[in-house]
XYZ file of C-alpha atoms in Angstrom:
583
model
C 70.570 24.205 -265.245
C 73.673 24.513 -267.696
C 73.427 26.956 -270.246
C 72.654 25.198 -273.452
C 75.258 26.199 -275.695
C 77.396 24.168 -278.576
C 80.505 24.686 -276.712
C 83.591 22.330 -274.796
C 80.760 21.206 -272.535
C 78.212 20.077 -275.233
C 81.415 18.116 -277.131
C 81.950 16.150 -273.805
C 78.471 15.150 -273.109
C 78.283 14.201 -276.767
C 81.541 12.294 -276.697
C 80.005 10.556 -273.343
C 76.814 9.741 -275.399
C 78.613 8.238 -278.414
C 80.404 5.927 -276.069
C 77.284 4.020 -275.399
C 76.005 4.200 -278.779
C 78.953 2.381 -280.808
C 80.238 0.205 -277.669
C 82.887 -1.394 -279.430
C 84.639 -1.680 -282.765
C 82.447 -4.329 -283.189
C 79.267 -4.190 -281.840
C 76.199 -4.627 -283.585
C 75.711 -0.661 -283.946
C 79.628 -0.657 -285.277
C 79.048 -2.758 -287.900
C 75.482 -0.931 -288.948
C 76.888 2.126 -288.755
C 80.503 0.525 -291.300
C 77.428 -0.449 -293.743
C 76.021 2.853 -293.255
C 79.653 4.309 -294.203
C 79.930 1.997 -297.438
C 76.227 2.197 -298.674
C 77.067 6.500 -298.478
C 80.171 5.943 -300.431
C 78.713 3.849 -303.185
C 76.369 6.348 -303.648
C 78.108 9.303 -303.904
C 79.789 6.909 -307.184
C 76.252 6.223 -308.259
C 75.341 10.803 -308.165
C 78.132 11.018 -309.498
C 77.616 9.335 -312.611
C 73.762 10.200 -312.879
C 74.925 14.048 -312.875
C 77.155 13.713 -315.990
C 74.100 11.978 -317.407
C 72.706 15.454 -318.481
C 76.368 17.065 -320.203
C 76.599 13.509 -322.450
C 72.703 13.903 -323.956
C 73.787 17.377 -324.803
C 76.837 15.529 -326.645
C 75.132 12.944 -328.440
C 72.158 15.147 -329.127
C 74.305 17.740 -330.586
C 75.848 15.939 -332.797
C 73.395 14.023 -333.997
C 74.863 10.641 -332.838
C 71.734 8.205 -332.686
C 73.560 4.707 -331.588
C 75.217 6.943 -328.619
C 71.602 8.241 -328.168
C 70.509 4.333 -327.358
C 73.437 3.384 -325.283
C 73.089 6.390 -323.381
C 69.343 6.421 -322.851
C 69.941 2.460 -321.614
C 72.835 3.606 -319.502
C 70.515 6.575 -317.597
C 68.055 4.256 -316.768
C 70.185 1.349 -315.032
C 71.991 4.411 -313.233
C 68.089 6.205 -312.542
C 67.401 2.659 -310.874
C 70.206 1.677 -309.254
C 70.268 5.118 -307.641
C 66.808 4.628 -306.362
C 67.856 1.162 -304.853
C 70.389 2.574 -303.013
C 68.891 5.833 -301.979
C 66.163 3.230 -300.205
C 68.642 0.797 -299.141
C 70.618 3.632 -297.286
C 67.358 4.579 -296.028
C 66.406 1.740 -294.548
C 70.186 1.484 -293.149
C 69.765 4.619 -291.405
C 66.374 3.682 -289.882
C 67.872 0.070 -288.573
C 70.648 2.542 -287.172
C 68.414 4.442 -285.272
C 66.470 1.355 -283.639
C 69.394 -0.216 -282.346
C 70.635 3.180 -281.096
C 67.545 3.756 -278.967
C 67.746 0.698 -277.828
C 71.382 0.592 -276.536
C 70.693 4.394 -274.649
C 67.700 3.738 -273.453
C 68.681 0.346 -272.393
C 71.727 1.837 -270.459
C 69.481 4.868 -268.981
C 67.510 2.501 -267.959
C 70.174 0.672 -266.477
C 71.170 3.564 -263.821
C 67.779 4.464 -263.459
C 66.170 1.798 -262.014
C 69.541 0.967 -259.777
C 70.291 2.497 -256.557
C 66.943 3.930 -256.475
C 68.037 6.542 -259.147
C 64.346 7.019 -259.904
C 63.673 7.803 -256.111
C 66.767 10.764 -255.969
C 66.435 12.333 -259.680
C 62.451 12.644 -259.143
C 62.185 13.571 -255.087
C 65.427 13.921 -253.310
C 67.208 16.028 -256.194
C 65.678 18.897 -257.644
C 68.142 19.531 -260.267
C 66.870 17.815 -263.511
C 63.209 18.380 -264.569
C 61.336 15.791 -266.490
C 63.006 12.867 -266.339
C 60.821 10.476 -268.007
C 60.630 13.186 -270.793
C 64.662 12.789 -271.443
C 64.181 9.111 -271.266
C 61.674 9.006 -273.841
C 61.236 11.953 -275.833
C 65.072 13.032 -275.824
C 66.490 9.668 -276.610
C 64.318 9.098 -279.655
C 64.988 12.578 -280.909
C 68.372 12.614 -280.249
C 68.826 8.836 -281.800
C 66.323 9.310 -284.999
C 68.482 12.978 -285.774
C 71.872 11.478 -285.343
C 71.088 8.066 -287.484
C 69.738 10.466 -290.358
C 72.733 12.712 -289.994
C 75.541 10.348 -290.353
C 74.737 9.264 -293.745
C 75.901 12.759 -294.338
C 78.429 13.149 -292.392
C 80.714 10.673 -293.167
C 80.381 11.238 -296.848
C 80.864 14.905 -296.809
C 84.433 15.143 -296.534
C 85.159 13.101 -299.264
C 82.348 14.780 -301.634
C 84.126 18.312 -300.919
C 87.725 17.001 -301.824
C 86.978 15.090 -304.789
C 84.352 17.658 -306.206
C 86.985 20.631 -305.019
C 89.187 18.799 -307.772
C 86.975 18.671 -310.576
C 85.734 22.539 -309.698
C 89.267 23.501 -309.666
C 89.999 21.558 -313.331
C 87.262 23.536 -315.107
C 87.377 26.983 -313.423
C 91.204 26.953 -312.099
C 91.350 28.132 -308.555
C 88.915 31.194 -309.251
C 85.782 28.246 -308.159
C 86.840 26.560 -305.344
C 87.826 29.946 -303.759
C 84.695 31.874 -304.462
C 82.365 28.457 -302.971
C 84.980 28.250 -299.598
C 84.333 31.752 -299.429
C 80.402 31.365 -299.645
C 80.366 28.585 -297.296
C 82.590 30.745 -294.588
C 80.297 33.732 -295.086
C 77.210 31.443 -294.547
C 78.414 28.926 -291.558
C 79.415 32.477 -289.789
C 75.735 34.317 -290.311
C 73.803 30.946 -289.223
C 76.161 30.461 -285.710
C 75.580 33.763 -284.881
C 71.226 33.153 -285.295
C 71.665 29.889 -283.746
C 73.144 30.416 -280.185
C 69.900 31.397 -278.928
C 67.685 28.332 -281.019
C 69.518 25.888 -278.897
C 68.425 27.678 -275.624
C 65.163 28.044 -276.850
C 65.271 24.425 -277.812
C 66.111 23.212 -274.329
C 63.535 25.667 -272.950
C 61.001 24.288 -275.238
C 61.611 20.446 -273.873
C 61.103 21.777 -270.360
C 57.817 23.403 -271.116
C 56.100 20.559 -272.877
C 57.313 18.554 -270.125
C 55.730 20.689 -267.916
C 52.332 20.854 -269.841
C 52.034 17.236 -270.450
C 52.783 16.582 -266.296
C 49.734 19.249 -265.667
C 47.381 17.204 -267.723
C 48.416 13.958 -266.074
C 47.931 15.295 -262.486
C 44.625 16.000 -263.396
C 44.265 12.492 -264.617
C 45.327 10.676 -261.833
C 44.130 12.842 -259.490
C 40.633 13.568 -261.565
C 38.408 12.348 -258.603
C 40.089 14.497 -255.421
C 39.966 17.689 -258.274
C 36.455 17.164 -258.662
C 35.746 17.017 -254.424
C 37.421 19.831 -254.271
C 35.185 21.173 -257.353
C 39.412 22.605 -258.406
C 37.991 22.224 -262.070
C 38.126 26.563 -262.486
C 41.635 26.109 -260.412
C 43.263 23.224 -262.314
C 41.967 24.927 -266.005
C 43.758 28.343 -264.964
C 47.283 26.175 -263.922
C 47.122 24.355 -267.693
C 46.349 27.736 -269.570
C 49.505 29.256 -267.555
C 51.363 26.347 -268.798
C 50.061 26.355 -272.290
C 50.517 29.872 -272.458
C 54.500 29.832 -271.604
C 54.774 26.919 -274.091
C 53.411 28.744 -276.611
C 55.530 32.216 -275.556
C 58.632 29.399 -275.874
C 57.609 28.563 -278.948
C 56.917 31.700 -280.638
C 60.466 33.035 -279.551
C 62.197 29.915 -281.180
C 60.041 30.034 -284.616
C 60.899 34.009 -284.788
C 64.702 33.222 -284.547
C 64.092 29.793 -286.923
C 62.422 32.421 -289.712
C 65.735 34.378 -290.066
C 67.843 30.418 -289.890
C 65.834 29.167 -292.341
C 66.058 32.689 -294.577
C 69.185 32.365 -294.440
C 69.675 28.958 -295.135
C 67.189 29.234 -297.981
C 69.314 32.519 -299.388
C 72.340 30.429 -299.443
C 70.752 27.113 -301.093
C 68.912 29.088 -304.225
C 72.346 31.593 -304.606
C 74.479 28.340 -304.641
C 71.999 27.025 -307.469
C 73.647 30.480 -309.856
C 76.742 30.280 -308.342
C 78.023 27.830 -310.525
C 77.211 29.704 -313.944
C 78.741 32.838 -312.712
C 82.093 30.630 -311.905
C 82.198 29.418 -315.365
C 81.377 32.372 -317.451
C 84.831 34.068 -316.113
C 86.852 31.123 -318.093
C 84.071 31.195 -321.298
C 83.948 35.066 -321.413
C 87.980 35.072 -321.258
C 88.064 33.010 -324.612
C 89.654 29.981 -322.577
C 87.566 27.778 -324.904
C 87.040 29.375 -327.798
C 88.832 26.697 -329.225
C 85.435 23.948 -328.335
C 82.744 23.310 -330.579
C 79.138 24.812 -329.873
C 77.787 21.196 -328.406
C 80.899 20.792 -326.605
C 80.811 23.986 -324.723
C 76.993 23.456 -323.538
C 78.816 19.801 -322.255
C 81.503 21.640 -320.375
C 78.619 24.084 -318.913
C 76.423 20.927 -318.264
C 79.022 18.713 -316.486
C 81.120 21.560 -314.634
C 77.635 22.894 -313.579
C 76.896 19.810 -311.720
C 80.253 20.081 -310.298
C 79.971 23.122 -308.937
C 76.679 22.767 -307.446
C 77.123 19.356 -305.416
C 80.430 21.386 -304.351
C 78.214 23.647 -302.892
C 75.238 21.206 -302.220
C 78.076 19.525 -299.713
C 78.888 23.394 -298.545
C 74.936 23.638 -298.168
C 74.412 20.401 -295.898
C 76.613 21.379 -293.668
C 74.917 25.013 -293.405
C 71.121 23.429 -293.763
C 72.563 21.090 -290.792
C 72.205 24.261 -288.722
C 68.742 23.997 -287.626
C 69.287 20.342 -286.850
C 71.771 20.750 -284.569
C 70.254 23.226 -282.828
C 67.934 20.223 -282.146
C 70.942 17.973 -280.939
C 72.288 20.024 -279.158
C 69.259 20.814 -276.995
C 69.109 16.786 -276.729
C 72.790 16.224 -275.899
C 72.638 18.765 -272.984
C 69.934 17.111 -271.447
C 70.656 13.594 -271.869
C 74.591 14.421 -270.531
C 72.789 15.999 -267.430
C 70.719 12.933 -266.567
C 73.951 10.973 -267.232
C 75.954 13.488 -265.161
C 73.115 12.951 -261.933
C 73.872 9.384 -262.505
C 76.976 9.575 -261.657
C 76.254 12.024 -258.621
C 74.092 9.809 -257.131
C 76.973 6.765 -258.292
C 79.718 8.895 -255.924
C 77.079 9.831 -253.165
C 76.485 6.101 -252.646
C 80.131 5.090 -252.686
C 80.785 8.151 -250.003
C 77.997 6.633 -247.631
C 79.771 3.505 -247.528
C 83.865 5.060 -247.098
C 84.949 3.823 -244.098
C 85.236 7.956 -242.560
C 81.961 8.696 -243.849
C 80.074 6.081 -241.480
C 76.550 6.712 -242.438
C 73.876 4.137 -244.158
C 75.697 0.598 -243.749
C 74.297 -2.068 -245.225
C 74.967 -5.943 -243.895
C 72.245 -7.734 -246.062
C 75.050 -10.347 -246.995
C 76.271 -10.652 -243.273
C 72.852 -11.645 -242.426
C 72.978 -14.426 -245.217
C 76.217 -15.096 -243.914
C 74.269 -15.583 -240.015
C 71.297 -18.106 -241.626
C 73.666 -20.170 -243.455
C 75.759 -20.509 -240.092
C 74.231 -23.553 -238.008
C 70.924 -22.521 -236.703
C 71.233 -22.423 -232.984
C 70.036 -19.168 -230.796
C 73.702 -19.152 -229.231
C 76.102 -19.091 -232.179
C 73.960 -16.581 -234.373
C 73.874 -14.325 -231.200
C 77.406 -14.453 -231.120
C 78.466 -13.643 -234.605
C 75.391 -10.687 -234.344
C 77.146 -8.982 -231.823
C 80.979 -9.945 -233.064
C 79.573 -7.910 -236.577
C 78.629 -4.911 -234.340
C 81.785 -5.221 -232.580
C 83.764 -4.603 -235.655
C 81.906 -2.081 -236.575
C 81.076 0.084 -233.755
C 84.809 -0.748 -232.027
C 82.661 -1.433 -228.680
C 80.352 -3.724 -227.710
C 77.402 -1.698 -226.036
C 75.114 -3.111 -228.083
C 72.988 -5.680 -226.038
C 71.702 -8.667 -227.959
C 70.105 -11.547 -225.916
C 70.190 -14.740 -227.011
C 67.391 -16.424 -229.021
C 66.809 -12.307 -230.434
C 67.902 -11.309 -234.185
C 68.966 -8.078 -234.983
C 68.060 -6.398 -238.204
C 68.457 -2.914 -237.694
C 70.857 -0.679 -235.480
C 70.702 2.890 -234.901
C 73.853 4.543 -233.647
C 73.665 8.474 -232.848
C 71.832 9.213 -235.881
C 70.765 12.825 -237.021
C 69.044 13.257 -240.196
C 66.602 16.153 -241.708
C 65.085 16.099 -245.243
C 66.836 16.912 -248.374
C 68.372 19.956 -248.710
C 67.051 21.172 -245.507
C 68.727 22.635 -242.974
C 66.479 21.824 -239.796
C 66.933 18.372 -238.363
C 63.949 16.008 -237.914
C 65.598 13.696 -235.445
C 69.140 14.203 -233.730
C 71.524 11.270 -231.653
C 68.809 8.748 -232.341
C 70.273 5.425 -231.050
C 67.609 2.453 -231.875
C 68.473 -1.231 -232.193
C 65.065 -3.253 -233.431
C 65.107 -7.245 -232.789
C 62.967 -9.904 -234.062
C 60.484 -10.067 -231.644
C 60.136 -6.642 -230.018
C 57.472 -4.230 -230.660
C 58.537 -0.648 -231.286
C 55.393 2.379 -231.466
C 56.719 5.577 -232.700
C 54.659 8.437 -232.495
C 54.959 12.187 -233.139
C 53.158 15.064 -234.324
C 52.844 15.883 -237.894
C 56.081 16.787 -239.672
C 58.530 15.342 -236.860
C 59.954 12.943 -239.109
C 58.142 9.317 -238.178
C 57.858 8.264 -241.837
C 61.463 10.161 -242.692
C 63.033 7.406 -240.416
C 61.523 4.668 -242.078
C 63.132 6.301 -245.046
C 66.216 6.658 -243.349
C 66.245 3.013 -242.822
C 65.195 1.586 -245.802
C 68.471 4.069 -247.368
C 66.728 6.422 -249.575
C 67.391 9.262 -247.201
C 70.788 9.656 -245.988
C 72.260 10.443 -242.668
C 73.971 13.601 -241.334
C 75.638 12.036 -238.608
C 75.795 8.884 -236.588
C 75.347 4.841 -238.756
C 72.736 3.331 -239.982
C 73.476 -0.927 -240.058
C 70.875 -2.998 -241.931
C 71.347 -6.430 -241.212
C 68.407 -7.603 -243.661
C 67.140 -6.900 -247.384
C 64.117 -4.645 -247.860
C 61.599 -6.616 -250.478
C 59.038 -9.190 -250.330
C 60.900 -12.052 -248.455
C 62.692 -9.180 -246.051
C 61.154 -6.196 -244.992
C 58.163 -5.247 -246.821
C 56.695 -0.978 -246.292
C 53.562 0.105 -246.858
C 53.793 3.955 -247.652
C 50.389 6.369 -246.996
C 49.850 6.430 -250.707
C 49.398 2.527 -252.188
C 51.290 1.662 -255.346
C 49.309 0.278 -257.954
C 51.330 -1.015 -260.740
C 49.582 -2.315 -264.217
C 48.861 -5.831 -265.360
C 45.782 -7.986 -263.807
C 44.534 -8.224 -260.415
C 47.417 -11.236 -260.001
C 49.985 -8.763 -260.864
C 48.728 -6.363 -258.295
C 48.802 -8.999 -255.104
C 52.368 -10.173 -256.389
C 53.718 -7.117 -256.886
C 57.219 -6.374 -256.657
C 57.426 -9.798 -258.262
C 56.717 -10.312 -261.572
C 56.142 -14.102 -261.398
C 54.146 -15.891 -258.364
C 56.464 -18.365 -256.254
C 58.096 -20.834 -257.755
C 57.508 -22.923 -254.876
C 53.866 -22.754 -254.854
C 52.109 -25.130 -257.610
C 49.701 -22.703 -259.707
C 46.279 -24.451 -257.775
C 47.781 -23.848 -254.527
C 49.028 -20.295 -255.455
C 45.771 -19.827 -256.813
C 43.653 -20.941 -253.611
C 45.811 -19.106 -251.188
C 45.308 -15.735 -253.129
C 41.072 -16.147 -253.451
C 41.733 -16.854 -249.385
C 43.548 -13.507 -249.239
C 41.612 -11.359 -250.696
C 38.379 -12.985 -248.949
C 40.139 -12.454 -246.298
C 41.107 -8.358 -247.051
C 37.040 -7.935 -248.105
C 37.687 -7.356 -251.996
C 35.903 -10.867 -253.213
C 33.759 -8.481 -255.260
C 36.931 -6.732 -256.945
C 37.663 -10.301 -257.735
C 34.057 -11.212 -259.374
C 33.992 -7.935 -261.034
C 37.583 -7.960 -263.023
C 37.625 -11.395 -264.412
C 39.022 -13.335 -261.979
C 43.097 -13.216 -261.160
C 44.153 -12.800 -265.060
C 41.488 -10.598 -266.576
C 40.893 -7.115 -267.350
C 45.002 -6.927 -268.027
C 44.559 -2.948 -269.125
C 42.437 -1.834 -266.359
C 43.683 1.670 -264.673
C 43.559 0.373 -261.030
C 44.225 3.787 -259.535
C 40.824 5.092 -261.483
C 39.116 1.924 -260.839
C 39.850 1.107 -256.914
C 38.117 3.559 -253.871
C 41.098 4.759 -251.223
C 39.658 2.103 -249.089
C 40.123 -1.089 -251.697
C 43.678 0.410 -252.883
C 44.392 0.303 -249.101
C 42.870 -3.436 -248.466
C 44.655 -4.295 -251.740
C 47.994 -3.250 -250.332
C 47.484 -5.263 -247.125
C 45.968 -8.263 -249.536
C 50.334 -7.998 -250.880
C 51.700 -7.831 -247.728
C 49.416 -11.292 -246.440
C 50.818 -12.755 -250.117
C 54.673 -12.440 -249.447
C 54.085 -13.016 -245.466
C 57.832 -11.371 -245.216
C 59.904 -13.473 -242.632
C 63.167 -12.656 -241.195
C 63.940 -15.645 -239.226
C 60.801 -16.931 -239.092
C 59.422 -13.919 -237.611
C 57.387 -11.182 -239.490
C 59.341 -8.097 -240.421
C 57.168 -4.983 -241.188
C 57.300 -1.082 -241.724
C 54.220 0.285 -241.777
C 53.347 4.403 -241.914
C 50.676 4.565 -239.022
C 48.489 6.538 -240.742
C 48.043 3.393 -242.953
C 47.219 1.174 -240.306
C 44.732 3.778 -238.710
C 43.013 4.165 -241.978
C 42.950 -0.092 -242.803
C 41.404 -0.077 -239.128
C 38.676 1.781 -239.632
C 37.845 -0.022 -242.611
């Protein structure tokens, strides 16, 4: 992992990262975040006014001036008002902000996630990022709810410090400004130096209650094996251990955030004095002498409030410290999921460069071969004219009447990141029609090939040409370990669909799914769970033996009845099979 650090490194990522945030000049987070800008200009207008409220009572009252009393006291409260209006409106701004924010980057993580079987490398194959879902939910709102509260701030804070520079610099001469640039300098410098290691600790924190929360939901879904194995002493030791290093974490980061916040505290209660002791060096040098008694406490009042929004301004960008130690331990890992994205992104384009000749896929060539007239001859023809192309020979045999959907060419392939090789100079062409057994002993890569095939495992050497689609209507694979998704006992059998046929009227779709799962022995799963549509928030993996999740997996396969060519394409991992057999 990168060092977390605010650095060149954790400007790009952020740079990436506002990219997908504001789109374009004007997209719908654009234009919130203009209103956002406006809203924090009017109401630096609005404090602006309410903060010479104070310096005028001291006027009127002083001298005694009761109709400037009334207009005045009238005057504060419109201001008092319409400062609360806006203080909520900008709120409420900010909050809209942060909505459509989390939408847009979560949309687009989603995006690359769930494409190219993104969620298959980041969370098996790749090893690099921990706790994906954790940056996809956790990070993105933080990083999202921090930034749309910031930004009211930001944007205004360069005009607040020129304007109320100005004003400092008309009351005290040059002696104020100076002495508050100077107090912000010595401040900013004292919090980066306590900082650098709250944004490591930050990023280490993430990764430990990513860590803890995973421990506790291995034990839930795997609550019934844990208590075979009576692992309950075993499985309490492993959460302490990971309890105990987030706590460690957090202890570290909360000793370095005491001495951040002290010193951000120090330098908000000092700026609150810092103001009188400006403007007693004009007063005590007799520059007016020449002002009446009420007029002087006026000149205190108003170039008080000056002063201290000058360094309230100074002070938001100090108290900002903390919070972008937050960011920045956000920004770093949200830029490294990004940044495996795009790994994975150049990985797939390099498996299909024409000198890399590994995992080929020719899903729209066979399209190409069913839309071509459907004689045994012509499709035959075009199969092996394809392979010609490809290969540059024609040693492939295809006989006519046969379909091709896979072809194996010298193929060598070993897991990820591993050095041994499971299979070397495998050449394997598999036809409609033509039953192929492989066996093996444990470990020698039988279920690896099917991955191999299906494209989630690259190869070393040799090509890999799919002339079909894995999915429901292709080539459907039933791995050792069933998937259950949620939804109702419909929404399991359908599954990866997430409607039933289109072609199937609902009575018919309905009749042929009771006959399925009569036929798969789970009619009592059926009576039990209210029918197809009920029970929509069961936990299926908590509520189904190993035996029913198995029959229920077979119940999807009869559902989709996968054809390639009107014959039956299927991957199945043996062990499966030999477990469904026994059944």
């Amino acid at each position: 992992m990168t060092q977390a650090r605010i650095g060149v490194l954790f400007f790009k990522r952020l740079w990436k990262l506002f990219g997908i945030l504001f789109g374009n000049f004007t997209s719908r987070s654009a234009l919130i975040f203009y209103s956002l800008t406006i809203l924090s200009l009017l109401m630096q207008f609005v404090i602006y006014a309410a903060g010479l409220i104070p310096s005028k009572y001291f006027e009127v009252l002083g001298s005694k001036d009761y109709p400037g009393f009334q207009q005045l006291a009238i005057y504060s409260i419109l201001v008092i008002v319409l400062n609360a209006v806006m203080k909520s409106s900008l709120n409420y701004v900010s909050r809209v902000l942060y909505l459509t924010w989390r939408k847009m980057l979560c949309s687009r993580l989603h995006d690359q996630y769930f494409s190219r079987i993104n969620y298959y490398k980041l969370n098996v194959v790749n090893d690099n990022l921990d706790n994906i879902d954790q940056r996809i939910t956790r990070d993105v709102d933080q990083f999202t709810k921090e930034w749309s509260l910031l930004m009211s701030r930001l944007v205004v804070i360069p005009f607040t410090i020129g304007y109320y520079s100005y004003q400092c610099f008309a009351s005290t001469t040059w002696l104020g400004p100076v002495t508050i640039y100077v107090y912000f300098v010595v401040g900013t410098i004292i919090n980066r130096l306590i900082m650098a290691p709250i944004v490591r600790l930050n990023v280490e924190q993430e990764v430990c209650e990513g860590d803890f929360r995973f421990q506790h939901l291995k034990v839930r879904v795997n609550s019934e094996s844990i208590a075979f194995y009576q692992a309950g002493k075993t499985e309490h030791v492993k959460s302490e251990k990971r309890l105990n290093l987030l706590l460690k974490t957090l202890m570290s980061l909360y000793n370095w955030s005491f001495w951040l916040n002290s010193s951000v505290n120090i330098f908000d209660y000092v700026g609150g004095i810092l103001s009188y002791l400006v403007i007693a060096v004009p007063i005590f040098g007799g520059d007016y002498d020449h002002l009446a008694p009420e007029e002087i406490s006026s000149l205190i009042s108003r170039n008080s409030f000056v002063c201290i929004y000058l360094i309230h301004s100074f002070s938001q960008l100090i108290d900002m410290s903390s919070t972008i130690g937050d960011i920045a331990a956000h920004t770093h890992r949200l830029g490294q999921l990004l940044e495996g994205f795009d790994v994975n992104t150049d990985e797939r384009k390099e498996e299909f460069s024409d000198d890399g000749h590994k995992n080929e896929s020719y899903s729209n060539v066979h399209q190409m071969l069913f839309d071509e007239p459907n004689t045994s001859k012509s499709r035959a023809a075009l199969e092996k004219k394809v392979l010609d192309s490809i290969d540059g020979s024609s040693e492939a045999e295809f006989d006519n009447g046969s379909h091709t959907y896979f072809h194996l060419s010298n193929v060598t392939f070993s897991a990820p990141k591993q050095a041994r090789n499971l299979v070397e100079h495998l050449t394997l062409t598999l036809k409609a029609g033509k039953n192929v057994l492989i066996t093996g002993a444990t470990g020698s890569g039988k279920t690896s090939l099917l991955r191999v095939l299906a494209g989630i495992w690259p190869s070393h050497s040799g090509s890999v040409k799919k002339f079909c689609d894995f999915g429901p209507k292709g080539v459907m694979y039933l791995p050792q370990k069933p998937m259950l998704t949620d939804g109702t006992l419909q929404d399991q059998i359908i599954y990866p669909r997430l409607d039933p046929y289109p072609e199937y009227s609902s009575d018919n779709d309905r009749d042929r799914m009771i006959g399925i799962v009569e036929e798969v022995g789970l009619t009592t799963l059926l009576e039990n769970n209210g029918g197809f549509e009920g029970n929509f928030e069961l936990n299926w993996a908590d509520k189904l033996s190993p035996g029913e999740a198995q029959r229920l997996m077979f119940a999807r396969l009869f559902y989709h009845y996968p054809d390639l060519a009107g014959q039956r394409g299927l991957l199945i991992d043996f062990i499966f099979v030999g477990n469904f057999l026994k059944l």
